[in-house]
CSV table of C-alpha atoms in Angstrom, one decimal:
chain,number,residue,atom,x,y,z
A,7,UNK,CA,0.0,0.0,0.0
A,8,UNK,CA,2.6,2.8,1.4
A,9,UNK,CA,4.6,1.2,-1.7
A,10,UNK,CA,2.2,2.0,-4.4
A,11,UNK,CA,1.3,5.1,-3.0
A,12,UNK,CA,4.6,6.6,-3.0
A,13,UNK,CA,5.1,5.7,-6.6
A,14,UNK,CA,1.7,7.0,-7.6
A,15,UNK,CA,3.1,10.5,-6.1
A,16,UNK,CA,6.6,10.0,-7.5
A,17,UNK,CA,5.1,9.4,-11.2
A,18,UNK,CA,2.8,12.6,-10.9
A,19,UNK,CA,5.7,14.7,-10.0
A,20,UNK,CA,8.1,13.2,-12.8
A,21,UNK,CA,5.2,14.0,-15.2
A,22,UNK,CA,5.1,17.7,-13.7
A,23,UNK,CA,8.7,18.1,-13.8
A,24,UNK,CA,8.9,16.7,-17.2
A,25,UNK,CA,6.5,19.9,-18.6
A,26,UNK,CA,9.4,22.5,-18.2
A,27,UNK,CA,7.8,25.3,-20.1
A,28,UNK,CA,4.4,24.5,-17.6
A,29,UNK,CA,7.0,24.3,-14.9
A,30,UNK,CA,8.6,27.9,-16.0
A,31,UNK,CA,5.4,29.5,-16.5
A,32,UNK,CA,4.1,28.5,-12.8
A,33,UNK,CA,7.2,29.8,-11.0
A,34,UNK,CA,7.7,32.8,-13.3
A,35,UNK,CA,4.4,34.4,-13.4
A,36,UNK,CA,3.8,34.7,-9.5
A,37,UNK,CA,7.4,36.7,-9.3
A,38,UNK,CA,6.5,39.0,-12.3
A,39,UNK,CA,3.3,39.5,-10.9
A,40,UNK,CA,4.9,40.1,-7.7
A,41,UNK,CA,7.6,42.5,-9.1
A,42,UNK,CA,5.3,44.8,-11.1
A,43,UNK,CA,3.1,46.0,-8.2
A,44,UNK,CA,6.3,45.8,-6.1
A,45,UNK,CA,7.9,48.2,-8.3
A,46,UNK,CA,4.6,50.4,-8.1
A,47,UNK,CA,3.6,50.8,-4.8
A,48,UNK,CA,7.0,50.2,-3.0
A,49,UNK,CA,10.1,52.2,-1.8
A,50,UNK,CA,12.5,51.6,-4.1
A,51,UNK,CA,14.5,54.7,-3.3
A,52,UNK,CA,15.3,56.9,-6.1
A,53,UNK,CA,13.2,55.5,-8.5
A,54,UNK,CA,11.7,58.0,-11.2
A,55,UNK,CA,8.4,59.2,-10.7
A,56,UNK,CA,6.1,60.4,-13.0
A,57,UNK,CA,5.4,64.0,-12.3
A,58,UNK,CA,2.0,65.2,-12.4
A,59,UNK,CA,0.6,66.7,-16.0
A,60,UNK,CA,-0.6,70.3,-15.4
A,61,UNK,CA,-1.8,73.5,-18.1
A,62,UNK,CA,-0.9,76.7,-16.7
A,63,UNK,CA,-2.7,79.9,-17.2
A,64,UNK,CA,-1.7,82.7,-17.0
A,65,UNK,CA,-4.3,85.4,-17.6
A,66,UNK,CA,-2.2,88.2,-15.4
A,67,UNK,CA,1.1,88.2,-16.9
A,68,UNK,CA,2.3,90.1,-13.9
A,69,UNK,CA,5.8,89.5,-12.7
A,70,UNK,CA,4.3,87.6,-9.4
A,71,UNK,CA,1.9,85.2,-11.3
A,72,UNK,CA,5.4,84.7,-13.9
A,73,UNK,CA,7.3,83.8,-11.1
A,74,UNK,CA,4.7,81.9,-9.8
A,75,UNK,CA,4.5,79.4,-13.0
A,76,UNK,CA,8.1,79.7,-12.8
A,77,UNK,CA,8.7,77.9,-9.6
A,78,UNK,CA,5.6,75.4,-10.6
A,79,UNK,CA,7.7,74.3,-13.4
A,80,UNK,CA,11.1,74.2,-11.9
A,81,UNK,CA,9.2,72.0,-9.3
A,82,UNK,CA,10.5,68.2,-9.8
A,83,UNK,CA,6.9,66.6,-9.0
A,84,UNK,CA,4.9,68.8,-11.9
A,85,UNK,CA,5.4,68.9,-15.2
A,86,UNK,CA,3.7,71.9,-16.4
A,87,UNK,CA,2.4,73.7,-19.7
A,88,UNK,CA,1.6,76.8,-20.6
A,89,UNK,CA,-1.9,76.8,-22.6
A,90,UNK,CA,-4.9,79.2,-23.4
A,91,UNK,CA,-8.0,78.7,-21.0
A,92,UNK,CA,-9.9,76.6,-24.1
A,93,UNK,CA,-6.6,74.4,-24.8
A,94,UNK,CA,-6.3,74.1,-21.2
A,95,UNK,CA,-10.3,72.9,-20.1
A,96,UNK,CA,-10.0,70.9,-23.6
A,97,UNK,CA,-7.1,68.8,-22.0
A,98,UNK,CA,-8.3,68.2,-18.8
A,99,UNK,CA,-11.8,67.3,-20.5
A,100,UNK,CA,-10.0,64.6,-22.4
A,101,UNK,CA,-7.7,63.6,-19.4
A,102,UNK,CA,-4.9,64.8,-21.3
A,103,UNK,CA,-3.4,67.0,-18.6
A,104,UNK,CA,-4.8,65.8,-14.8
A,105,UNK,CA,-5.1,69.4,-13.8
A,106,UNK,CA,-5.1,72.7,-14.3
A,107,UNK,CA,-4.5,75.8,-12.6
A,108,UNK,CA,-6.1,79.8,-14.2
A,109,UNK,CA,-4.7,82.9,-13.0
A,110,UNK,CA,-6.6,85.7,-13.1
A,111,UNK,CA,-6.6,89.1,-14.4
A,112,UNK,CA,-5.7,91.5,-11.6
A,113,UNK,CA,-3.9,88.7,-9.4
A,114,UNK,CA,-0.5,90.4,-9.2
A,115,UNK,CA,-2.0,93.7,-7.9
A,116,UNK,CA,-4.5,92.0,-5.4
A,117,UNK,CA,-2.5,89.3,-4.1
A,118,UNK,CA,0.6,91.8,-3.3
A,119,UNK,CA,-1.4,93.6,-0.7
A,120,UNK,CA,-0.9,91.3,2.0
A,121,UNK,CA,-2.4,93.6,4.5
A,122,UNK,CA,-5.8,93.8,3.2
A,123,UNK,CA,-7.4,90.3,2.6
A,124,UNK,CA,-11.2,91.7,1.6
A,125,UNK,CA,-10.4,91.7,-1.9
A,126,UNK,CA,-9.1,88.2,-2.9
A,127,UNK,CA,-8.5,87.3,-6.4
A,128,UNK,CA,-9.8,83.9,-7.3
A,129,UNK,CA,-7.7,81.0,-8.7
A,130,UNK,CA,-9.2,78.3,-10.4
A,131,UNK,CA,-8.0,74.7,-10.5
A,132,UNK,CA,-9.5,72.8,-12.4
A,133,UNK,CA,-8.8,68.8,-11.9
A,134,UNK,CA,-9.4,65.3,-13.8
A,135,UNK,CA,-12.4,64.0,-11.9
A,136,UNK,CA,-11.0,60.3,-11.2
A,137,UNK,CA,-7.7,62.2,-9.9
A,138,UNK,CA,-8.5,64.1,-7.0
A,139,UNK,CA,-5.3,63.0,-5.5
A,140,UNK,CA,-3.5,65.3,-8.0
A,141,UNK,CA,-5.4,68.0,-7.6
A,142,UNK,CA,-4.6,67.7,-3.8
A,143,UNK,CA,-1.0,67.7,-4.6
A,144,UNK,CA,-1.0,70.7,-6.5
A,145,UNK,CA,-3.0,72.6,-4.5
A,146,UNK,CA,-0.4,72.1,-1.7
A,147,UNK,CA,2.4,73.2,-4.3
A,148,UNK,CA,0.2,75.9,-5.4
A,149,UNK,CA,-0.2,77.2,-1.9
A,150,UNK,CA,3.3,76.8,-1.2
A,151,UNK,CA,5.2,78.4,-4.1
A,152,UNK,CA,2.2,81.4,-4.1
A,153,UNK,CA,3.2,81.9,-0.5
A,154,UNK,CA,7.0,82.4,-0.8
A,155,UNK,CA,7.0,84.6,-3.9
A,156,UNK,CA,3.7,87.0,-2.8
A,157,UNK,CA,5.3,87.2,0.9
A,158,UNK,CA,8.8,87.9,-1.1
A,159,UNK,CA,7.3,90.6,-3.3
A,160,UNK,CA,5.7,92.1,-0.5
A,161,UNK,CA,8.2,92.8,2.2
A,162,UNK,CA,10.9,93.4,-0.4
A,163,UNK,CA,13.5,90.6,0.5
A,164,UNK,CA,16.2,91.0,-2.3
A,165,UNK,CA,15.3,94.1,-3.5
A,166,UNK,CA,17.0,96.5,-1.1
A,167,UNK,CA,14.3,98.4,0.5
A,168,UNK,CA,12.7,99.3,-2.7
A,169,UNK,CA,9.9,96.7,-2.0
A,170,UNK,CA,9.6,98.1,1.7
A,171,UNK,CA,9.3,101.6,0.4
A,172,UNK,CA,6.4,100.4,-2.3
A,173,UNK,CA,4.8,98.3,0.5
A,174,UNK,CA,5.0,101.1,3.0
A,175,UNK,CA,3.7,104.0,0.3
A,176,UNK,CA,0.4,101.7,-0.2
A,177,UNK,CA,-0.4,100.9,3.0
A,178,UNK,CA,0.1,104.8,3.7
A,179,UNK,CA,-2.3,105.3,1.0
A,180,UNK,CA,-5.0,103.1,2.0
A,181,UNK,CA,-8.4,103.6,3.8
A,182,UNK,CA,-7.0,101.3,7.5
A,183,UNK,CA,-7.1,103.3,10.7
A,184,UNK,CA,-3.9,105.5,11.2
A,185,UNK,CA,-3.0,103.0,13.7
A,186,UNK,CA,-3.4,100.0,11.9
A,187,UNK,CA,-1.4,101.6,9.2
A,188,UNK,CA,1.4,102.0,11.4
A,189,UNK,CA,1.3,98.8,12.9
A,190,UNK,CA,1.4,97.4,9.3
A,191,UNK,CA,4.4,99.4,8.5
A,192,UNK,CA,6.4,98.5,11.5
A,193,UNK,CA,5.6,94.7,10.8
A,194,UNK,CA,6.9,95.2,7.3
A,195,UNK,CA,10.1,96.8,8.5
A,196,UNK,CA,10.8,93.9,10.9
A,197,UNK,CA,10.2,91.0,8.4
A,198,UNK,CA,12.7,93.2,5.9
A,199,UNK,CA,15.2,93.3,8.6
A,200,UNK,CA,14.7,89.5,9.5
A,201,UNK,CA,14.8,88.8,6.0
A,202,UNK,CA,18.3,91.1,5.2
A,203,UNK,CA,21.1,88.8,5.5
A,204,UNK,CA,23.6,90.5,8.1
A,205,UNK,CA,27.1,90.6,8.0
A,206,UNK,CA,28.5,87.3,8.2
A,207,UNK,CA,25.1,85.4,7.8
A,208,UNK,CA,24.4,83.5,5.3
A,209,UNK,CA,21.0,83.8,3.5
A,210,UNK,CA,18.1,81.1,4.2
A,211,UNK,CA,16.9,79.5,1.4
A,212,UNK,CA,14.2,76.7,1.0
A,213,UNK,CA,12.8,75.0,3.7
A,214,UNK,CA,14.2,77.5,6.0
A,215,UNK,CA,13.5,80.4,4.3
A,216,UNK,CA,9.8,79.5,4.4
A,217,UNK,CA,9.4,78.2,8.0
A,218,UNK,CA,11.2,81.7,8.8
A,219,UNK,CA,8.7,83.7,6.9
A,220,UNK,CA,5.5,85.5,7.8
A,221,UNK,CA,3.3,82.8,5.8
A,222,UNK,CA,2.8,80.7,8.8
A,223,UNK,CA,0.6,83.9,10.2
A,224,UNK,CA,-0.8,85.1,7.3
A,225,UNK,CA,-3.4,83.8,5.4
A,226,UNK,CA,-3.3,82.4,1.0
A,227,UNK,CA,-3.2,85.2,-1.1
A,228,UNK,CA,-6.1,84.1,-2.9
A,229,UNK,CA,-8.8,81.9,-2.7
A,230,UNK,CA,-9.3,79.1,-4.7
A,231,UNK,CA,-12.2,77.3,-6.7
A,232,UNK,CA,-11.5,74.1,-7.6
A,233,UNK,CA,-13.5,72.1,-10.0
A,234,UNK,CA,-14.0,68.6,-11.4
A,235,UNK,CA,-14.1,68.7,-15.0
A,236,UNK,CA,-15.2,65.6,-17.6
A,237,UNK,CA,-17.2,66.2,-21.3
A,238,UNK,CA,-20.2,63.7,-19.5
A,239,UNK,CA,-22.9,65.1,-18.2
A,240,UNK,CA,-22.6,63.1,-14.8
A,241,UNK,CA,-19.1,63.2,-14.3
A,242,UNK,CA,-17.0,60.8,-12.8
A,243,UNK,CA,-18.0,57.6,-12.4
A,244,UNK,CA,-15.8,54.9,-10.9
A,245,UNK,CA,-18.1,51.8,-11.7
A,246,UNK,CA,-17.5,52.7,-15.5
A,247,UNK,CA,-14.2,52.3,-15.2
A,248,UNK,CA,-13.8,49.3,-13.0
A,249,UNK,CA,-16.4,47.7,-15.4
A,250,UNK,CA,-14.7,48.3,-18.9
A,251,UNK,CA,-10.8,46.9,-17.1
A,252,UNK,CA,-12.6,43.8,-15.5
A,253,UNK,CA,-14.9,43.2,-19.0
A,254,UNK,CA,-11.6,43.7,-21.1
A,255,UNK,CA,-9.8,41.4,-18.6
A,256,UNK,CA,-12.2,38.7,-18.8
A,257,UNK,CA,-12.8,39.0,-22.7
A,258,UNK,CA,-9.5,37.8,-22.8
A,259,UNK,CA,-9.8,35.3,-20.7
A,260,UNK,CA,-12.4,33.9,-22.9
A,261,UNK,CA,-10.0,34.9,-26.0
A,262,UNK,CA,-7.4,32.1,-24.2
A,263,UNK,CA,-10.4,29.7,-23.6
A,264,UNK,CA,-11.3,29.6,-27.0
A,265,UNK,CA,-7.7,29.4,-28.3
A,266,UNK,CA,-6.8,26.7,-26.6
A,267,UNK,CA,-10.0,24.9,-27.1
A,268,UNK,CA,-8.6,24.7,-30.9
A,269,UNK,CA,-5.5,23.2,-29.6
A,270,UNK,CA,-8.2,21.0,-28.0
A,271,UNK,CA,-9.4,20.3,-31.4
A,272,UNK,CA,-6.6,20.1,-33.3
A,273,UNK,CA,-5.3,16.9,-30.6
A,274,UNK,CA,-8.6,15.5,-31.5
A,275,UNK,CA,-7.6,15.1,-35.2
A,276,UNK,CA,-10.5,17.4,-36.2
A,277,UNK,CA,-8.6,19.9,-38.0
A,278,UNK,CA,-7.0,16.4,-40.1
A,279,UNK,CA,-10.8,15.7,-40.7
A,280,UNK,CA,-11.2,19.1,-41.8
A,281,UNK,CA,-8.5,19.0,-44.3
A,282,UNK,CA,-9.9,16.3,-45.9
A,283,UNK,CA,-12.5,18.7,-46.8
A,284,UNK,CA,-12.5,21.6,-49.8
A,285,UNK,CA,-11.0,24.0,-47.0
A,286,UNK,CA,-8.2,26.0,-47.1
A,287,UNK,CA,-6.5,27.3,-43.7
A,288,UNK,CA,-7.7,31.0,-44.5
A,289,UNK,CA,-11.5,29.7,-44.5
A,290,UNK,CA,-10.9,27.7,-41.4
A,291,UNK,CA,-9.4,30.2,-39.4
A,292,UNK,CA,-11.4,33.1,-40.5
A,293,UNK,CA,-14.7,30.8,-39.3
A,294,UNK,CA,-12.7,31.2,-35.9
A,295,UNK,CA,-11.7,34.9,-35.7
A,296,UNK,CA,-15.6,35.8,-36.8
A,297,UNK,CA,-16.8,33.6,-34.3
A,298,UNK,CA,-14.6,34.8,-31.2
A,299,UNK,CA,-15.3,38.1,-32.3
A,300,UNK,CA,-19.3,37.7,-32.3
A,301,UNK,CA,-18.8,36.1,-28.5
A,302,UNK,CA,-16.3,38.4,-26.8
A,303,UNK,CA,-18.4,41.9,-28.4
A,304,UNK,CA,-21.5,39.9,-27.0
A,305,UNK,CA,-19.9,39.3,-23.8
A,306,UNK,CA,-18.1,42.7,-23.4
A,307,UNK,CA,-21.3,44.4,-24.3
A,308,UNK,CA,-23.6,42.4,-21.6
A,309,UNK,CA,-21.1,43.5,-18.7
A,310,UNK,CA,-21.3,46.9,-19.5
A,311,UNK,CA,-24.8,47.0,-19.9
A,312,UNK,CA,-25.2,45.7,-16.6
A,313,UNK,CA,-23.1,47.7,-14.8
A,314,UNK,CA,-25.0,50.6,-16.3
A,315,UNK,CA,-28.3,48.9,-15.2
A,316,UNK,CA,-26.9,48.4,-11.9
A,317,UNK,CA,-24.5,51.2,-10.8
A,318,UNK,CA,-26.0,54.0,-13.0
A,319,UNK,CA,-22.9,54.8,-15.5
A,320,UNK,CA,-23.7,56.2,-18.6
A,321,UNK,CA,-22.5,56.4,-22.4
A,322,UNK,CA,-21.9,60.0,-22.1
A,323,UNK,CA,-20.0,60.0,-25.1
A,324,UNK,CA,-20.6,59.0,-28.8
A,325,UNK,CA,-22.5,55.9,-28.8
A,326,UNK,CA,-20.9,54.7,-32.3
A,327,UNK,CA,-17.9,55.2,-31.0
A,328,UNK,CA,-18.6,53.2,-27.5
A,329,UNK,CA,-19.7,50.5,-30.2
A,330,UNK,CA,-16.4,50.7,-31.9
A,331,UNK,CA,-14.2,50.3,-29.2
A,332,UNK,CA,-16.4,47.2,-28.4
A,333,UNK,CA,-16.1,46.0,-31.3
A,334,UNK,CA,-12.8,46.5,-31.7
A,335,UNK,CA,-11.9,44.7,-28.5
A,336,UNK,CA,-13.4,41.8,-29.6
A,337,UNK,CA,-11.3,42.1,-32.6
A,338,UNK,CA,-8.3,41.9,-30.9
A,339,UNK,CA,-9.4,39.3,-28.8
A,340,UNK,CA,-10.1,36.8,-32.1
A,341,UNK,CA,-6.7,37.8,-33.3
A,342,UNK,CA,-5.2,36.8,-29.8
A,343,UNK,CA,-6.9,33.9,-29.7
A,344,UNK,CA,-6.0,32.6,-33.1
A,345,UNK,CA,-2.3,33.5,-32.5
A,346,UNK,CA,-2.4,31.2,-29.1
A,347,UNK,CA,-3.8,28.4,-31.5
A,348,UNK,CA,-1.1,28.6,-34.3
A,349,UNK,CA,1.9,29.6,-32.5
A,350,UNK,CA,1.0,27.0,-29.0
A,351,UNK,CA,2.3,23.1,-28.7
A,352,UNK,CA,0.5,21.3,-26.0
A,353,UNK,CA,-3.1,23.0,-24.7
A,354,UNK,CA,-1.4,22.7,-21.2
A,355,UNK,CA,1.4,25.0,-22.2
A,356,UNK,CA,0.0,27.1,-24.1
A,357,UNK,CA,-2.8,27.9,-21.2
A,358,UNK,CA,-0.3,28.5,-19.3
A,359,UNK,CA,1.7,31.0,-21.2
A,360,UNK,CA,-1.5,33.1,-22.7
A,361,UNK,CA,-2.5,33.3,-19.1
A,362,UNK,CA,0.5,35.3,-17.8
A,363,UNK,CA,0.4,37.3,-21.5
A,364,UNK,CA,-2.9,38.0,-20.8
A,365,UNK,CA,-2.4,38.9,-17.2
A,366,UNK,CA,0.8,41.0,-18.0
A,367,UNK,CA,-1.4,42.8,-20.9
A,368,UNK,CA,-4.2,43.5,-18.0
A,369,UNK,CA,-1.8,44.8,-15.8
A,370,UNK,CA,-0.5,47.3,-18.4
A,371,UNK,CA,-3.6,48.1,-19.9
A,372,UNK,CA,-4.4,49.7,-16.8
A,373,UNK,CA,-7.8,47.6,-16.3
A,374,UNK,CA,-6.2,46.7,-12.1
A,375,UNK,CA,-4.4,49.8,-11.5
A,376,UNK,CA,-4.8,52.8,-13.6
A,377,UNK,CA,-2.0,53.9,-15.8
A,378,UNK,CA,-1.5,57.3,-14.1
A,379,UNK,CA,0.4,55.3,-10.9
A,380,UNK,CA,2.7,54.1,-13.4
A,381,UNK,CA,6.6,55.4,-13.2
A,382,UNK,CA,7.1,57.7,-16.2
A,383,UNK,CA,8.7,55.4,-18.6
A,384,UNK,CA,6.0,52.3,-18.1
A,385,UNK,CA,3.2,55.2,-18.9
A,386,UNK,CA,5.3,55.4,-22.3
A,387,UNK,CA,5.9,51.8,-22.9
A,388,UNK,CA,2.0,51.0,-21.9
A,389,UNK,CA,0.7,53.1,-25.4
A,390,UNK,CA,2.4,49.8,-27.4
A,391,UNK,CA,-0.1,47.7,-25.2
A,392,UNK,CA,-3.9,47.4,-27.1
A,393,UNK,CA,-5.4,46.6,-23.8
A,394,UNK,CA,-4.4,50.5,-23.0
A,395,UNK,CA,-5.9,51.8,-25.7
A,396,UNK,CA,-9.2,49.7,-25.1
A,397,UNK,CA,-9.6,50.6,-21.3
A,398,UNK,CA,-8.9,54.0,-22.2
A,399,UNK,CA,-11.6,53.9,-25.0
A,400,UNK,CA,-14.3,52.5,-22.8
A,401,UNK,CA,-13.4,55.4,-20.3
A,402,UNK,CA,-13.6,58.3,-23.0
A,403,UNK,CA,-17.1,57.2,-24.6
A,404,UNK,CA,-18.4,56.5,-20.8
A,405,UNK,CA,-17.6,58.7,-17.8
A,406,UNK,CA,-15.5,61.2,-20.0
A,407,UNK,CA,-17.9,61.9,-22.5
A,408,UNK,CA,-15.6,62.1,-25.3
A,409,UNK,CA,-16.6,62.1,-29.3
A,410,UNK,CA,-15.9,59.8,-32.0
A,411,UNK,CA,-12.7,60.8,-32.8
A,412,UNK,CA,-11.0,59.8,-30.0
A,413,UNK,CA,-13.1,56.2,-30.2
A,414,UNK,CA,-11.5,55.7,-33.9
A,415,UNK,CA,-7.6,56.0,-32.5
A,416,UNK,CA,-8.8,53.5,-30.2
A,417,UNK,CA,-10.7,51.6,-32.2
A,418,UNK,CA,-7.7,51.8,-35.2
A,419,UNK,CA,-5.2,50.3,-32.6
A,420,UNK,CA,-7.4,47.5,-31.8
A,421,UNK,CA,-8.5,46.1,-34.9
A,422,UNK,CA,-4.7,46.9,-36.3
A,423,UNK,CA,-3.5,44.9,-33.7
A,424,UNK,CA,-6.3,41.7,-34.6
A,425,UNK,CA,-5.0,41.9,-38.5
A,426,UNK,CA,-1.4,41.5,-36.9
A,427,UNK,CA,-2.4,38.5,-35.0
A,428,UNK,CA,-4.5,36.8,-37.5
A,429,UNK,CA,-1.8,37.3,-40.4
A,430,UNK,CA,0.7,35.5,-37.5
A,431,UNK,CA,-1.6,32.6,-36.9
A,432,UNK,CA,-2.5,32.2,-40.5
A,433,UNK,CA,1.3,32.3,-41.1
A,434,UNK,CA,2.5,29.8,-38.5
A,435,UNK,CA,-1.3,27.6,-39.0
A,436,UNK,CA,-0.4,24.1,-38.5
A,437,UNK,CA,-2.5,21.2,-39.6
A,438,UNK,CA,-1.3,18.6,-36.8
A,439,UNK,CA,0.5,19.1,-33.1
């Protein structure tokens, strides 16, 4: 009994062993799996970042709001743009740019006067709706950098005592109490001699130069409107885009099912059986690609309309477009099939390699964690990945509202990507395993 049992197990795991490609896949697709969110949401020291995308405007064109922008940009977590105020609500509209930041006419003047805070001038920042993380981050920034250049202006530092005599001349001139002008005065004296480097004393900079300044006691010199912006009517939804990166994961899934279920087939002898027949290998295969493609639009189609049923999301966008991408994903999906059936050798090895394609294509299609947490250079690599441009697709015709044009780019990279695959498998078809 013990005897037989022990070469029961021993043959199982000389058959497993004997599989090395099954064996490979198993131990590597855990550790690449492992790696990639690893290298996403871990400490890896100084590993580039990707900064955040922001339009500037910059509707004052005062020296403070161009210093302003000039300090945004130098910072090493933004990466920012000038723009008009169309180009720059157009590209947060289209998620192009994740925020955006509008300063207005007038700011320079108002924001200067430090000592009178009934008149604020309003900044707008305008923000990607399913990114309000970014828009937290630059508003910090924002308030920071606006800070340390109005308080700077405004007592003078650098600009010896000409500042202090501009600052003291317009608080003389305006409508406070005599006393509270005076008080004013003498405070602006004291910060310009705090800020004066004596002799012998080196200048603060940085960090120090802003925990030494008056900001921590005075309030913003503006106040700020922020807004969420997206083309849809309803905004932001995050069921719409949770549904289109689980629906294009799963279509894929199917995509592998189906492929290997030719493999299946071919072990069978049915495709010998079909040869016998008046059919070529272009007619065979293009039965296949029209068939996955009826089943994964079908399937991709039925999730989304329920999660619209269910959670409320909408095709705020054009609705041939929406269709497009749809259809196109179920393109690709034929094509990706097909290529697992003419490029595979045994169903069990080739399940297991389209599974960890399929999962790394998932992963950098953004359908498990959107493509904005990505360092810099994967955002880059991750526009050769169709499974981008199909998540990204489902979210522009959805939640984003966007119009046909942006569902044909989409839509051209999916179904380019199918005539890619089908010309492979119809290149490598073979009759018999």
């Amino acid at each position: 009994m013990t005897h037989a049992l022990i070469a029961l197990v021993r043959t199982q795991l000389q058959l497993y062993l004997k599989n090395r490609k099954a064996l490979i896949t198993h131990l590597l697709m855990p550790i690449l799996i492992a790696a990639f969110f690893g290298s996403l949401f871990g400490d890896s020291g100084a590993k580039e970042t990707a900064r955040l995308k922001v339009a500037w405007v910059d509707e004052d064109g005062s020296a403070l709001s161009q210093r302003i922008g000039l300090q945004l940009q130098q910072d090493g977590k933004l990466a920012v743009l000038a723009m008009t105020r169309a180009e720059a609500e157009a590209a947060v509209r289209k998620g192009e740019r994740r925020a955006a930041v509008l300063m207005p006419a007038g700011f320079g003047t108002r924001a200067s006067r430090w000592w009178d805070r009934h008149e604020l001038p309003e900044v707008q920042l305008w923000y990607d709706p399913s990114e309000s993380m970014s828009a937290q981050i630059l508003e910090g920034l924002l308030a920071q950098h606006a800070m340390r250049e109005t308080l700077s202006q405004g007592f003078g530092h650098g600009q010896a005592g000409a500042g202090l005599a501009t600052v003291e001349s317009e608080i003389e001139g305006s409508d406070l109490p005599a006393a509270r002008r005076e008080q004013l005065k003498a405070l602006a004296r004291t910060v310009n001699d705090l800020q004066t480097p004596q002799p012998g004393e080196a200048p603060a900079s940085g960090a120090a130069a802003a925990a030494g300044s008056p900001g921590e006691v005075l309030s913003l010199p503006y106040a700020l409107k922020t807004q969420a912006l997206s083309a849809g009517q309803a905004g932001y939804n995050s069921y719409a885009h949770s549904f289109s990166g689980m629906g294009v994961q799963f279509v894929l899934m199917l995509g592998v099912e189906l492929g290997v279920g030719l493999l299946m087939a071919r072990r069978s002898g049915m495709w010998q059986r079909l040869r016998a027949a008046p059919l070529s290998k272009g007619l065979l295969l293009g039965s296949h690609f029209l068939s996955i493609w009826i089943i994964a639009s079908a399937v991709l189609l039925v999730v989304l309309a329920a999660g619209m049923a269910v959670f409320g999301f909408r095709v705020q966008g054009s609705l041939p477009g929406f269709v497009l991408v749809v259809l196109g994903m179920g393109a690709f999906t034929a094509g990706f099939g097909l290529a697992l059936a003419a490029l595979g050798g045994s169903p069990e090895t080739t399940r297991g390699l389209a599974i960890m394609a399929s999962l790394m294509l998932v992963m950098l299609g953004g359908a498990w964690v959107p493509s904005f947490v990505f360092p810099a250079w994967l955002q880059d690599l991750t526009l050769w990945v169709p499974l981008r441009w199909a998540v990204d697709g489902l979210d522009a015709m959805t939640w984003r509202g966007q119009g046909l044009a942006t569902a044909l780019l989409a839509a051209a990279v999916l179904f380019g990507s199918a005539l890619l695959l089908t010309g492979l498998a119809i290149w490598r078809f073979r009759w018999r395993e």
